[in-house]
Amino acid sequence: MDWGMKNRLSKIIRPETGRTVMLAVDHGYFLGPTTGLQEPGKTIAPLLPYADTLMLTRGVLRACVNPATDIPIVLRVSGGTSILGNLADEGTTVSMKDALRLNVAGIALSIFVGSELERKTLLALAELVNEGEEHGVPVLAVTAVGKEMARDARYLGLACRIAAELGAHYVKTYYCDDFEKVVKNCPVPVVIAGGKKIPEKDALKLSFDAVSHGAIGVDMGRNIFQSTHPVAMIRTVREIVHNNLPLKEAYDMFDTLSREKETVFA
Ligand code: 5RP
């Protein structure tokens, strides 16, 4: 791995702990103005100090994030579909040239293993990895799940392993029973998505279980920005991910922080 690739990866995965808290705010690329992200800039600003990385699209990056920020960016470069259409029919939406111009730390795309369009999305991943290798830019493969796709260790393990085999530098998937098998069978680091909004304590447990079973962190969106207390949530998730904060202490931390005043944009 060359110096540029290692340097970018070290901006995403904190070298001190080998872990990462990615804040995912890319949802608008297929969901439009989803709850909590109607005005992305306002949602993102108070959370940035506690995120290691911001995952978002080119449009929201340019329009809503101060270019003077030092937060490393993982840019979503796949899209072209909406919640009303066939999500698996994504294409690559950003050139490597523009990603480099935006000074990103990494790029991300979704793969749809098991869909009728799996070949197209997997070849798009392989092509992005080729470009990433050429320019020293790590690629995050997001194992997307459709309504018809199971979220079990067998399916997610298949999707993660294929992403790694095609050269993804790290993989985002969902937590599931037997998650340690998914991690063990995937030769590159794994982060988890949070998924749909669930009660805060359940999302904290999800984060705790994921890192306890081998994830290197989270790439979490709705369970942070749709929380009644987004800052308290990301700060507590951060302690779990980087400092292995035990669950009981995490609940107490969230309760204490959630009594502090914070502005909510949900
Ligand atoms: C959508 C994504 C999102 O970034 C991902 O789902 C993480 O967000 P959340 O925690 O809300 O699930 O990649 O394809």
XYZ file of N, CA, C and O in Angstrom, residues 156-260:
420
model
N -24.835 -11.247 4.769
C -23.919 -10.112 4.951
C -22.458 -10.571 4.847
O -21.606 -9.845 4.323
N -22.200 -11.803 5.307
C -20.849 -12.357 5.171
C -20.470 -12.528 3.706
O -19.325 -12.257 3.303
N -21.428 -12.975 2.916
C -21.197 -13.131 1.470
C -20.868 -11.766 0.840
O -19.868 -11.617 0.119
N -21.709 -10.781 1.149
C -21.534 -9.460 0.530
C -20.214 -8.815 0.962
O -19.482 -8.259 0.131
N -19.894 -8.914 2.265
C -18.643 -8.304 2.760
C -17.433 -8.988 2.125
O -16.468 -8.324 1.715
N -17.488 -10.321 2.064
C -16.333 -11.051 1.533
C -16.110 -10.722 0.060
O -14.977 -10.522 -0.398
N -17.197 -10.656 -0.698
C -17.053 -10.339 -2.125
C -16.471 -8.931 -2.288
O -15.568 -8.705 -3.110
N -16.962 -7.993 -1.458
C -16.431 -6.620 -1.537
C -14.923 -6.618 -1.263
O -14.144 -5.961 -1.977
N -14.517 -7.371 -0.250
C -13.090 -7.425 0.086
C -12.289 -8.097 -1.032
O -11.195 -7.658 -1.390
N -12.850 -9.168 -1.582
C -12.147 -9.878 -2.663
C -11.936 -8.964 -3.869
O -10.926 -9.057 -4.573
N -12.904 -8.074 -4.105
C -12.779 -7.167 -5.256
C -11.861 -5.983 -4.949
O -11.597 -5.166 -5.822
N -11.418 -5.896 -3.697
C -10.391 -4.900 -3.381
C -10.844 -3.739 -2.527
O -10.054 -2.817 -2.277
N -12.108 -3.766 -2.054
C -12.542 -2.676 -1.158
C -11.565 -2.587 0.010
O -11.108 -3.616 0.523
N -11.263 -1.370 0.427
C -10.288 -1.201 1.509
C -10.930 -1.369 2.874
O -10.259 -1.703 3.844
N -12.206 -1.077 2.966
C -12.998 -1.441 4.145
C -14.453 -1.517 3.725
O -14.814 -1.107 2.614
N -15.262 -2.097 4.609
C -16.621 -2.465 4.230
C -17.590 -1.974 5.291
O -17.288 -2.022 6.482
N -18.743 -1.505 4.831
C -19.813 -1.148 5.782
C -20.948 -2.133 5.631
O -21.424 -2.393 4.516
N -21.410 -2.655 6.766
C -22.524 -3.597 6.696
C -23.412 -3.386 7.910
O -23.306 -2.373 8.601
N -24.313 -4.325 8.144
C -25.230 -4.230 9.284
C -24.817 -5.229 10.353
O -24.287 -6.299 10.035
N -25.121 -4.880 11.593
C -24.885 -5.835 12.683
C -25.936 -6.937 12.591
O -27.066 -6.698 12.167
N -25.539 -8.163 12.959
C -26.479 -9.288 12.903
C -26.037 -10.336 13.912
O -24.932 -10.245 14.464
N -26.879 -11.339 14.136
C -26.454 -12.472 14.963
C -25.226 -13.098 14.311
O -25.122 -13.110 13.072
N -24.340 -13.653 15.098
C -23.099 -14.260 14.594
C -22.234 -13.263 13.814
O -21.540 -13.620 12.857
N -22.279 -12.016 14.237
C -21.545 -10.965 13.525
C -20.042 -11.265 13.476
O -19.360 -10.925 12.503
N -19.526 -11.915 14.530
C -18.087 -12.190 14.546
C -17.673 -13.052 13.355
O -16.553 -12.950 12.863
N -18.614 -13.875 12.853
C -18.289 -14.683 11.664
C -18.138 -13.788 10.433
O -17.280 -14.014 9.582
N -19.006 -12.778 10.345
C -18.917 -11.837 9.213
C -17.541 -11.181 9.220
O -16.859 -11.088 8.195
N -17.115 -10.742 10.427
C -15.825 -10.050 10.562
C -14.667 -11.005 10.278
O -13.732 -10.665 9.543
N -14.765 -12.212 10.846
C -13.665 -13.179 10.703
C -13.440 -13.554 9.241
O -12.312 -13.742 8.791
N -14.546 -13.634 8.499
C -14.456 -14.070 7.102
C -14.216 -12.917 6.126
O -14.249 -13.112 4.912
N -13.996 -11.727 6.679
C -13.774 -10.547 5.819
C -12.363 -10.034 6.106
O -12.092 -9.577 7.223
N -11.462 -10.108 5.125
C -10.065 -9.758 5.408
C -9.776 -8.260 5.480
O -8.609 -7.886 5.627
N -10.788 -7.414 5.382
C -10.560 -5.970 5.547
C -11.471 -5.470 6.679
O -12.442 -6.146 7.042
N -11.173 -4.279 7.229
C -11.965 -3.791 8.365
C -13.449 -3.606 8.015
O -13.801 -3.278 6.882
N -14.275 -3.810 9.044
C -15.727 -3.710 8.881
C -16.273 -2.633 9.831
O -15.931 -2.621 11.017
N -17.110 -1.751 9.297
C -17.869 -0.815 10.148
C -19.346 -1.140 9.983
O -19.747 -1.749 8.989
N -20.135 -0.732 10.963
C -21.575 -0.995 10.824
C -22.350 0.297 10.582
O -22.010 1.363 11.096
N -23.424 0.157 9.806
C -24.425 1.223 9.687
C -25.370 1.080 10.871
O -25.501 -0.001 11.453
N -26.029 2.164 11.212
C -26.969 2.104 12.333
C -28.330 1.573 11.917
O -29.041 0.952 12.699
N -28.715 1.871 10.672
C -30.040 1.481 10.197
C -31.100 2.460 10.665
O -30.793 3.565 11.137
N -32.356 2.025 10.548
C -33.478 2.901 10.918
C -33.396 3.318 12.378
O -32.840 2.593 13.199
N -34.007 4.452 12.687
C -33.980 4.977 14.064
C -34.617 3.981 15.028
O -35.711 3.483 14.776
N -33.901 3.717 16.080
C -34.392 2.858 17.161
C -34.171 3.625 18.468
O -33.472 4.650 18.466
N -34.723 3.156 19.590
C -34.476 3.891 20.839
C -32.967 4.044 21.101
O -32.174 3.150 20.764
N -32.621 5.160 21.728
C -31.204 5.494 21.912
C -30.424 4.365 22.596
O -29.316 4.016 22.182
N -31.020 3.801 23.645
C -30.273 2.757 24.360
C -30.039 1.538 23.469
O -29.001 0.879 23.552
N -30.990 1.244 22.607
C -30.798 0.113 21.679
C -29.674 0.431 20.680
O -28.890 -0.450 20.314
N -29.616 1.687 20.243
C -28.554 2.057 19.290
C -27.188 2.040 19.968
O -26.171 1.684 19.354
N -27.145 2.388 21.249
C -25.877 2.310 21.985
C -25.463 0.849 22.147
O -24.289 0.497 21.981
N -26.451 -0.008 22.416
C -26.136 -1.438 22.553
C -25.645 -1.996 21.212
O -24.696 -2.790 21.153
N -26.285 -1.558 20.150
C -25.859 -1.992 18.808
C -24.391 -1.616 18.568
O -23.591 -2.438 18.093
N -24.033 -0.395 18.914
C -22.641 0.058 18.731
C -21.702 -0.775 19.589
O -20.639 -1.224 19.133
N -22.107 -0.984 20.839
C -21.284 -1.768 21.773
C -21.108 -3.200 21.268
O -19.989 -3.729 21.226
N -22.208 -3.829 20.876
C -22.136 -5.217 20.398
C -21.258 -5.308 19.152
O -20.481 -6.256 18.987
N -21.400 -4.334 18.269
C -20.639 -4.377 17.011
C -19.134 -4.325 17.277
O -18.373 -5.156 16.754
N -18.694 -3.367 18.103
C -17.243 -3.283 18.334
C -16.758 -4.447 19.203
O -15.645 -4.945 19.039
N -17.638 -4.923 20.091
C -17.248 -6.088 20.911
C -17.061 -7.334 20.056
O -16.330 -8.247 20.435
N -17.761 -7.386 18.933
C -17.674 -8.563 18.066
C -16.815 -8.319 16.821
O -16.927 -9.042 15.836
N -15.987 -7.270 16.854
C -14.961 -7.150 15.828
C -15.078 -5.996 14.851
O -14.160 -5.780 14.058
N -16.193 -5.250 14.884
C -16.266 -4.075 13.993
C -15.219 -3.061 14.440
O -14.901 -2.973 15.632
N -14.685 -2.290 13.491
C -13.719 -1.251 13.889
C -14.435 0.070 14.154
O -13.794 1.080 14.394
N -15.756 0.043 14.102
C -16.474 1.271 14.410
C -17.815 1.327 13.726
O -18.358 0.298 13.305
N -18.327 2.542 13.644
C -19.661 2.738 13.070
C -19.587 3.765 11.953
O -18.704 4.621 11.926
N -20.514 3.627 11.027
C -20.784 4.689 10.050
C -22.266 4.961 10.246
O -23.113 4.388 9.575
N -22.570 5.794 11.220
C -23.932 5.900 11.737
C -24.567 7.227 11.357
O -23.920 8.268 11.403
N -25.831 7.152 10.969
C -26.560 8.351 10.572
C -27.794 8.584 11.407
O -27.759 9.310 12.404
N -28.910 7.911 11.037
C -30.213 8.247 11.629
C -30.249 8.108 13.138
O -30.940 8.884 13.806
N -29.523 7.132 13.682
C -29.578 6.972 15.136
C -28.781 8.046 15.865
O -28.824 8.123 17.087
N -28.094 8.880 15.094
C -27.475 10.065 15.691
C -28.317 11.290 15.348
O -28.873 11.942 16.221
N -28.472 11.584 14.038
C -29.094 12.878 13.730
C -30.610 12.900 13.920
O -31.198 13.967 13.970
N -31.255 11.741 14.043
C -32.693 11.736 14.337
C -32.956 11.550 15.833
O -34.112 11.487 16.263
N -31.895 11.460 16.627
C -32.078 11.340 18.076
C -32.631 12.648 18.631
O -32.412 13.725 18.065
N -33.308 12.540 19.758
C -33.741 13.777 20.432
C -32.518 14.533 20.946
O -32.590 15.728 21.189
N -31.397 13.820 21.096
C -30.165 14.442 21.610
C -28.977 13.977 20.768
O -28.184 13.123 21.205
N -28.844 14.542 19.564
C -27.803 14.065 18.644
C -26.379 14.190 19.178
O -25.562 13.276 18.988
N -26.092 15.298 19.865
C -24.722 15.486 20.361
C -24.431 14.481 21.478
O -23.367 13.837 21.506
N -25.392 14.310 22.385
C -25.211 13.322 23.457
C -25.015 11.933 22.855
O -24.184 11.134 23.329
N -25.736 11.672 21.795
C -25.659 10.354 21.170
C -24.269 10.124 20.544
O -23.619 9.108 20.801
N -23.815 11.062 19.734
C -22.520 10.827 19.063
C -21.385 10.811 20.087
O -20.438 10.021 19.961
N -21.491 11.620 21.126
C -20.423 11.616 22.130
C -20.364 10.273 22.853
O -19.280 9.756 23.149
N -21.525 9.696 23.113
C -21.546 8.406 23.816
C -21.082 7.285 22.886
O -20.293 6.415 23.279
N -21.539 7.322 21.645
C -21.084 6.310 20.672
C -19.564 6.386 20.547
O -18.865 5.362 20.493
N -19.054 7.585 20.548
C -17.596 7.773 20.430
C -16.841 7.099 21.580
O -15.801 6.462 21.379
N -17.363 7.261 22.791
C -16.715 6.624 23.953
C -16.768 5.097 23.844
O -15.826 4.406 24.226
N -17.881 4.589 23.334
C -18.000 3.126 23.156
C -16.966 2.652 22.136
O -16.235 1.680 22.358
N -16.917 3.351 21.018
C -16.060 2.896 19.911
C -14.578 3.030 20.273
O -13.807 2.081 20.086
N -14.201 4.184 20.777
C -12.755 4.402 20.973
C -12.244 3.939 22.331
O -11.068 3.619 22.473
N -13.127 3.926 23.330
C -12.651 3.608 24.694
C -13.341 2.402 25.291
O -13.249 2.193 26.514
N -14.059 1.636 24.461
C -14.748 0.420 24.949
C -15.594 0.705 26.181
O -15.619 -0.090 27.127
N -16.256 1.841 26.211
C -17.079 2.186 27.382
C -18.122 1.090 27.611
O -18.888 0.756 26.707
N -18.160 0.511 28.827
C -19.160 -0.522 29.088
C -20.580 0.029 28.933
O -20.824 1.227 29.137
N -21.501 -0.850 28.612
C -22.856 -0.432 28.249
C -23.557 0.349 29.354
O -24.172 1.387 29.101
N -23.454 -0.150 30.567
C -24.141 0.538 31.682
C -23.614 1.971 31.806
O -24.398 2.919 31.966
N -22.285 2.108 31.683
C -21.703 3.458 31.776
C -22.108 4.310 30.577
O -22.264 5.526 30.666
N -22.278 3.649 29.436
C -22.709 4.381 28.238
C -24.132 4.920 28.435
O -24.421 6.079 28.098
N -25.006 4.106 29.011
C -26.378 4.581 29.272
C -26.345 5.779 30.218
O -27.047 6.770 30.005
N -25.518 5.675 31.266
C -25.433 6.776 32.227
C -24.877 8.037 31.556
O -25.358 9.141 31.779
N -23.860 7.831 30.706
C -23.260 8.979 30.020
C -24.303 9.665 29.141
O -24.440 10.892 29.150
N -25.059 8.850 28.387
C -26.078 9.435 27.512
C -27.115 10.176 28.340
O -27.506 11.303 27.996
N -27.558 9.573 29.435
C -28.575 10.237 30.278
C -28.055 11.576 30.784
O -28.764 12.579 30.758
N -26.806 11.576 31.233
C -26.241 12.823 31.770
C -26.116 13.873 30.666
O -26.565 15.016 30.822
N -25.554 13.466 29.537
C -25.350 14.437 28.447
C -26.678 14.922 27.873
O -26.785 16.058 27.423
N -27.679 14.044 27.901
C -28.946 14.445 27.274
C -29.686 15.471 28.112
O -30.645 16.082 27.635
N -29.218 15.702 29.326
C -29.824 16.782 30.125
C -29.211 18.130 29.768
O -29.725 19.172 30.147
N -28.076 18.095 29.034
C -27.472 19.366 28.608
C -28.278 19.922 27.445
O -28.845 19.173 26.651
